[in-house]
């Protein structure tokens, strides 16, 4: 029989240091011209690995219908995917913040139209306490970026 030192209860796997298991933590915002389809395809293998940890993969306002197929084909555990439908951008960012800091998620992918300076600063602050990988896909920002590049090329 082995002796336990200290008064702390011991149980394998129950009191593990979650922070030491998180390799990819932080928040990135990316412009997307494909409503997040291309970005999700690029992230899908990493999301598959993260889904094996047993924590949630949270998708907030997915921008297209075929996201389940992409994730399933990559080997993501679909029983660990949680989809959130937010009513507006404010609610989507609030849900993103809560999911990133909850400690029960491995990754959060959120679709928004465009982040203003205040929202970007808010995400920077959330990133300091994030316990999951966070990706915010800006669908409208990429459209504006492409339009401005096209206008510059024309003139």
PDB file of C-alpha atoms in Angstrom:
ATOM      1  CA  UNK A   1       0.000   0.000   0.000  1.00  0.00           C
ATOM      2  CA  UNK A   2       1.434   3.372  -0.949  1.00  0.00           C
ATOM      3  CA  UNK A   3       1.396   6.292   1.430  1.00  0.00           C
ATOM      4  CA  UNK A   4      -0.173   9.571   0.387  1.00  0.00           C
ATOM      5  CA  UNK A   5       1.537  12.711   1.562  1.00  0.00           C
ATOM      6  CA  UNK A   6      -0.426  15.818   2.462  1.00  0.00           C
ATOM      7  CA  UNK A   7      -4.107  16.346   3.115  1.00  0.00           C
ATOM      8  CA  UNK A   8      -5.237  16.860  -0.485  1.00  0.00           C
ATOM      9  CA  UNK A   9      -7.490  14.135  -1.839  1.00  0.00           C
ATOM     10  CA  UNK A  10      -5.988  12.175  -4.710  1.00  0.00           C
ATOM     11  CA  UNK A  11      -7.799  10.841  -7.693  1.00  0.00           C
ATOM     12  CA  UNK A  12      -6.196  10.114 -11.037  1.00  0.00           C
ATOM     13  CA  UNK A  13      -7.461  12.459 -13.703  1.00  0.00           C
ATOM     14  CA  UNK A  14      -9.812  14.446 -11.521  1.00  0.00           C
ATOM     15  CA  UNK A  15      -7.490  17.139 -10.188  1.00  0.00           C
ATOM     16  CA  UNK A  16      -5.190  17.474 -13.144  1.00  0.00           C
ATOM     17  CA  UNK A  17      -3.787  20.846 -14.037  1.00  0.00           C
ATOM     18  CA  UNK A  18      -5.938  21.767 -17.028  1.00  0.00           C
ATOM     19  CA  UNK A  19      -3.671  24.669 -17.994  1.00  0.00           C
ATOM     20  CA  UNK A  20      -0.738  22.322 -18.561  1.00  0.00           C
ATOM     21  CA  UNK A  21      -2.826  20.375 -21.086  1.00  0.00           C
ATOM     22  CA  UNK A  22      -3.657  23.410 -23.197  1.00  0.00           C
ATOM     23  CA  UNK A  23      -1.064  23.863 -25.904  1.00  0.00           C
ATOM     24  CA  UNK A  24      -2.962  26.267 -28.123  1.00  0.00           C
ATOM     25  CA  UNK A  25      -4.649  28.963 -26.096  1.00  0.00           C
ATOM     26  CA  UNK A  26      -5.499  32.453 -27.236  1.00  0.00           C
ATOM     27  CA  UNK A  27      -7.819  34.322 -29.530  1.00  0.00           C
ATOM     28  CA  UNK A  28      -7.283  35.119 -33.201  1.00  0.00           C
ATOM     29  CA  UNK A  29      -9.580  37.088 -35.430  1.00  0.00           C
ATOM     30  CA  UNK A  30      -9.414  36.360 -39.132  1.00  0.00           C
ATOM     31  CA  UNK A  31     -11.102  37.976 -42.114  1.00  0.00           C
ATOM     32  CA  UNK A  32     -12.950  35.366 -44.155  1.00  0.00           C
ATOM     33  CA  UNK A  33     -14.146  35.642 -47.732  1.00  0.00           C
ATOM     34  CA  UNK A  34     -15.670  32.139 -47.667  1.00  0.00           C
ATOM     35  CA  UNK A  35     -18.011  32.589 -44.663  1.00  0.00           C
ATOM     36  CA  UNK A  36     -15.445  30.605 -42.675  1.00  0.00           C
ATOM     37  CA  UNK A  37     -15.565  27.473 -44.851  1.00  0.00           C
ATOM     38  CA  UNK A  38     -11.903  27.633 -45.914  1.00  0.00           C
ATOM     39  CA  UNK A  39     -10.720  28.544 -42.425  1.00  0.00           C
ATOM     40  CA  UNK A  40     -12.734  25.736 -40.828  1.00  0.00           C
ATOM     41  CA  UNK A  41     -11.258  23.245 -43.293  1.00  0.00           C
ATOM     42  CA  UNK A  42      -7.764  24.420 -42.336  1.00  0.00           C
ATOM     43  CA  UNK A  43      -8.571  24.164 -38.607  1.00  0.00           C
ATOM     44  CA  UNK A  44     -10.448  20.854 -38.802  1.00  0.00           C
ATOM     45  CA  UNK A  45      -7.489  18.537 -38.095  1.00  0.00           C
ATOM     46  CA  UNK A  46      -6.546  20.609 -35.037  1.00  0.00           C
ATOM     47  CA  UNK A  47     -10.185  20.615 -33.900  1.00  0.00           C
ATOM     48  CA  UNK A  48     -10.250  16.829 -34.309  1.00  0.00           C
ATOM     49  CA  UNK A  49      -7.281  16.506 -31.947  1.00  0.00           C
ATOM     50  CA  UNK A  50      -8.816  18.933 -29.464  1.00  0.00           C
ATOM     51  CA  UNK A  51     -12.148  17.075 -29.511  1.00  0.00           C
ATOM     52  CA  UNK A  52     -10.362  13.958 -28.245  1.00  0.00           C
ATOM     53  CA  UNK A  53      -9.643  15.762 -24.951  1.00  0.00           C
ATOM     54  CA  UNK A  54     -13.284  15.329 -23.974  1.00  0.00           C
ATOM     55  CA  UNK A  55     -14.041  19.039 -23.714  1.00  0.00           C
ATOM     56  CA  UNK A  56     -16.382  20.970 -25.991  1.00  0.00           C
ATOM     57  CA  UNK A  57     -15.736  22.436 -29.423  1.00  0.00           C
ATOM     58  CA  UNK A  58     -18.091  25.435 -29.504  1.00  0.00           C
ATOM     59  CA  UNK A  59     -19.331  26.912 -32.789  1.00  0.00           C
ATOM     60  CA  UNK A  60     -21.095  30.249 -32.475  1.00  0.00           C
ATOM     61  CA  UNK A  61     -23.301  31.298 -35.413  1.00  0.00           C
ATOM     62  CA  UNK A  62     -21.696  29.061 -38.058  1.00  0.00           C
ATOM     63  CA  UNK A  63     -21.673  30.951 -41.348  1.00  0.00           C
ATOM     64  CA  UNK A  64     -22.550  28.074 -43.668  1.00  0.00           C
ATOM     65  CA  UNK A  65     -24.531  24.837 -43.642  1.00  0.00           C
ATOM     66  CA  UNK A  66     -21.808  22.271 -44.442  1.00  0.00           C
ATOM     67  CA  UNK A  67     -19.704  22.737 -41.311  1.00  0.00           C
ATOM     68  CA  UNK A  68     -20.830  19.410 -39.806  1.00  0.00           C
ATOM     69  CA  UNK A  69     -19.604  17.492 -42.847  1.00  0.00           C
ATOM     70  CA  UNK A  70     -16.205  19.200 -42.750  1.00  0.00           C
ATOM     71  CA  UNK A  71     -15.767  18.439 -39.055  1.00  0.00           C
ATOM     72  CA  UNK A  72     -16.987  14.851 -39.282  1.00  0.00           C
ATOM     73  CA  UNK A  73     -14.711  14.115 -42.266  1.00  0.00           C
ATOM     74  CA  UNK A  74     -11.744  15.444 -40.274  1.00  0.00           C
ATOM     75  CA  UNK A  75     -12.473  13.081 -37.384  1.00  0.00           C
ATOM     76  CA  UNK A  76     -13.926  15.573 -34.921  1.00  0.00           C
ATOM     77  CA  UNK A  77     -15.976  13.874 -32.209  1.00  0.00           C
ATOM     78  CA  UNK A  78     -19.393  15.236 -33.101  1.00  0.00           C
ATOM     79  CA  UNK A  79     -20.706  14.380 -29.639  1.00  0.00           C
ATOM     80  CA  UNK A  80     -18.327  17.072 -28.339  1.00  0.00           C
ATOM     81  CA  UNK A  81     -19.495  19.833 -30.721  1.00  0.00           C
ATOM     82  CA  UNK A  82     -21.835  22.449 -29.293  1.00  0.00           C
ATOM     83  CA  UNK A  83     -23.547  24.900 -31.623  1.00  0.00           C
ATOM     84  CA  UNK A  84     -24.717  28.257 -30.270  1.00  0.00           C
ATOM     85  CA  UNK A  85     -27.162  30.511 -32.121  1.00  0.00           C
ATOM     86  CA  UNK A  86     -26.755  34.077 -30.892  1.00  0.00           C
ATOM     87  CA  UNK A  87     -29.364  36.713 -31.733  1.00  0.00           C
ATOM     88  CA  UNK A  88     -26.864  39.435 -32.609  1.00  0.00           C
ATOM     89  CA  UNK A  89     -23.187  40.376 -32.613  1.00  0.00           C
ATOM     90  CA  UNK A  90     -23.197  41.485 -28.977  1.00  0.00           C
ATOM     91  CA  UNK A  91     -24.626  38.174 -27.828  1.00  0.00           C
ATOM     92  CA  UNK A  92     -22.197  36.258 -30.084  1.00  0.00           C
ATOM     93  CA  UNK A  93     -19.192  38.026 -28.561  1.00  0.00           C
ATOM     94  CA  UNK A  94     -20.530  37.488 -25.051  1.00  0.00           C
ATOM     95  CA  UNK A  95     -20.990  33.764 -25.782  1.00  0.00           C
ATOM     96  CA  UNK A  96     -17.471  33.636 -27.243  1.00  0.00           C
ATOM     97  CA  UNK A  97     -16.027  35.238 -24.124  1.00  0.00           C
ATOM     98  CA  UNK A  98     -17.905  32.905 -21.780  1.00  0.00           C
ATOM     99  CA  UNK A  99     -16.962  29.789 -23.744  1.00  0.00           C
ATOM    100  CA  UNK A 100     -13.279  30.769 -23.901  1.00  0.00           C
ATOM    101  CA  UNK A 101     -12.998  31.307 -20.176  1.00  0.00           C
ATOM    102  CA  UNK A 102     -15.233  28.485 -18.944  1.00  0.00           C
ATOM    103  CA  UNK A 103     -12.579  25.779 -18.732  1.00  0.00           C
ATOM    104  CA  UNK A 104     -14.947  23.235 -20.308  1.00  0.00           C
ATOM    105  CA  UNK A 105     -14.037  23.956 -23.930  1.00  0.00           C
ATOM    106  CA  UNK A 106     -11.040  23.069 -26.076  1.00  0.00           C
ATOM    107  CA  UNK A 107     -11.854  25.482 -28.895  1.00  0.00           C
ATOM    108  CA  UNK A 108     -14.326  28.203 -29.786  1.00  0.00           C
ATOM    109  CA  UNK A 109     -15.004  29.237 -33.379  1.00  0.00           C
ATOM    110  CA  UNK A 110     -17.233  32.257 -33.737  1.00  0.00           C
ATOM    111  CA  UNK A 111     -18.641  33.895 -36.882  1.00  0.00           C
ATOM    112  CA  UNK A 112     -19.278  37.651 -36.765  1.00  0.00           C
ATOM    113  CA  UNK A 113     -19.760  40.253 -39.471  1.00  0.00           C
ATOM    114  CA  UNK A 114     -17.059  42.655 -38.377  1.00  0.00           C
ATOM    115  CA  UNK A 115     -15.239  43.605 -35.191  1.00  0.00           C
ATOM    116  CA  UNK A 116     -14.788  47.238 -34.299  1.00  0.00           C
ATOM    117  CA  UNK A 117     -11.865  48.552 -32.248  1.00  0.00           C
ATOM    118  CA  UNK A 118     -13.753  48.107 -28.974  1.00  0.00           C
ATOM    119  CA  UNK A 119     -14.569  44.460 -29.758  1.00  0.00           C
ATOM    120  CA  UNK A 120     -10.982  43.721 -30.763  1.00  0.00           C
ATOM    121  CA  UNK A 121      -9.755  45.195 -27.478  1.00  0.00           C
ATOM    122  CA  UNK A 122     -12.320  43.135 -25.591  1.00  0.00           C
ATOM    123  CA  UNK A 123     -11.006  39.971 -27.271  1.00  0.00           C
ATOM    124  CA  UNK A 124      -7.422  40.934 -26.355  1.00  0.00           C
ATOM    125  CA  UNK A 125      -8.482  41.127 -22.711  1.00  0.00           C
ATOM    126  CA  UNK A 126     -10.368  37.829 -22.938  1.00  0.00           C
ATOM    127  CA  UNK A 127      -7.292  36.185 -24.484  1.00  0.00           C
ATOM    128  CA  UNK A 128      -5.387  36.797 -21.243  1.00  0.00           C
ATOM    129  CA  UNK A 129      -7.760  34.527 -19.327  1.00  0.00           C
ATOM    130  CA  UNK A 130      -8.758  32.193 -22.173  1.00  0.00           C
ATOM    131  CA  UNK A 131      -8.509  28.499 -21.457  1.00  0.00           C
ATOM    132  CA  UNK A 132      -9.226  27.402 -25.020  1.00  0.00           C
ATOM    133  CA  UNK A 133      -8.241  28.112 -28.582  1.00  0.00           C
ATOM    134  CA  UNK A 134     -10.394  30.935 -29.951  1.00  0.00           C
ATOM    135  CA  UNK A 135     -10.999  31.836 -33.572  1.00  0.00           C
ATOM    136  CA  UNK A 136     -13.266  34.730 -34.547  1.00  0.00           C
ATOM    137  CA  UNK A 137     -14.075  34.788 -38.259  1.00  0.00           C
ATOM    138  CA  UNK A 138     -15.010  38.214 -39.607  1.00  0.00           C
ATOM    139  CA  UNK A 139     -17.146  37.607 -42.674  1.00  0.00           C
ATOM    140  CA  UNK A 140     -17.949  41.238 -43.574  1.00  0.00           C
ATOM    141  CA  UNK A 141     -14.387  42.507 -42.980  1.00  0.00           C
ATOM    142  CA  UNK A 142     -13.009  40.238 -45.706  1.00  0.00           C
ATOM    143  CA  UNK A 143     -15.629  41.462 -48.174  1.00  0.00           C
ATOM    144  CA  UNK A 144     -14.696  45.083 -47.470  1.00  0.00           C
ATOM    145  CA  UNK A 145     -10.987  44.240 -47.709  1.00  0.00           C
ATOM    146  CA  UNK A 146     -11.498  42.591 -51.103  1.00  0.00           C
ATOM    147  CA  UNK A 147     -13.591  45.539 -52.322  1.00  0.00           C
ATOM    148  CA  UNK A 148     -10.976  48.079 -51.277  1.00  0.00           C
ATOM    149  CA  UNK A 149      -8.203  46.034 -52.923  1.00  0.00           C
ATOM    150  CA  UNK A 150     -10.274  45.799 -56.100  1.00  0.00           C
ATOM    151  CA  UNK A 151     -10.919  49.555 -56.067  1.00  0.00           C
ATOM    152  CA  UNK A 152      -7.204  50.258 -55.599  1.00  0.00           C
ATOM    153  CA  UNK A 153      -6.374  47.965 -58.516  1.00  0.00           C
ATOM    154  CA  UNK A 154      -8.918  49.734 -60.750  1.00  0.00           C
ATOM    155  CA  UNK A 155      -7.688  53.253 -59.968  1.00  0.00           C
TER     156      UNK A 155
END
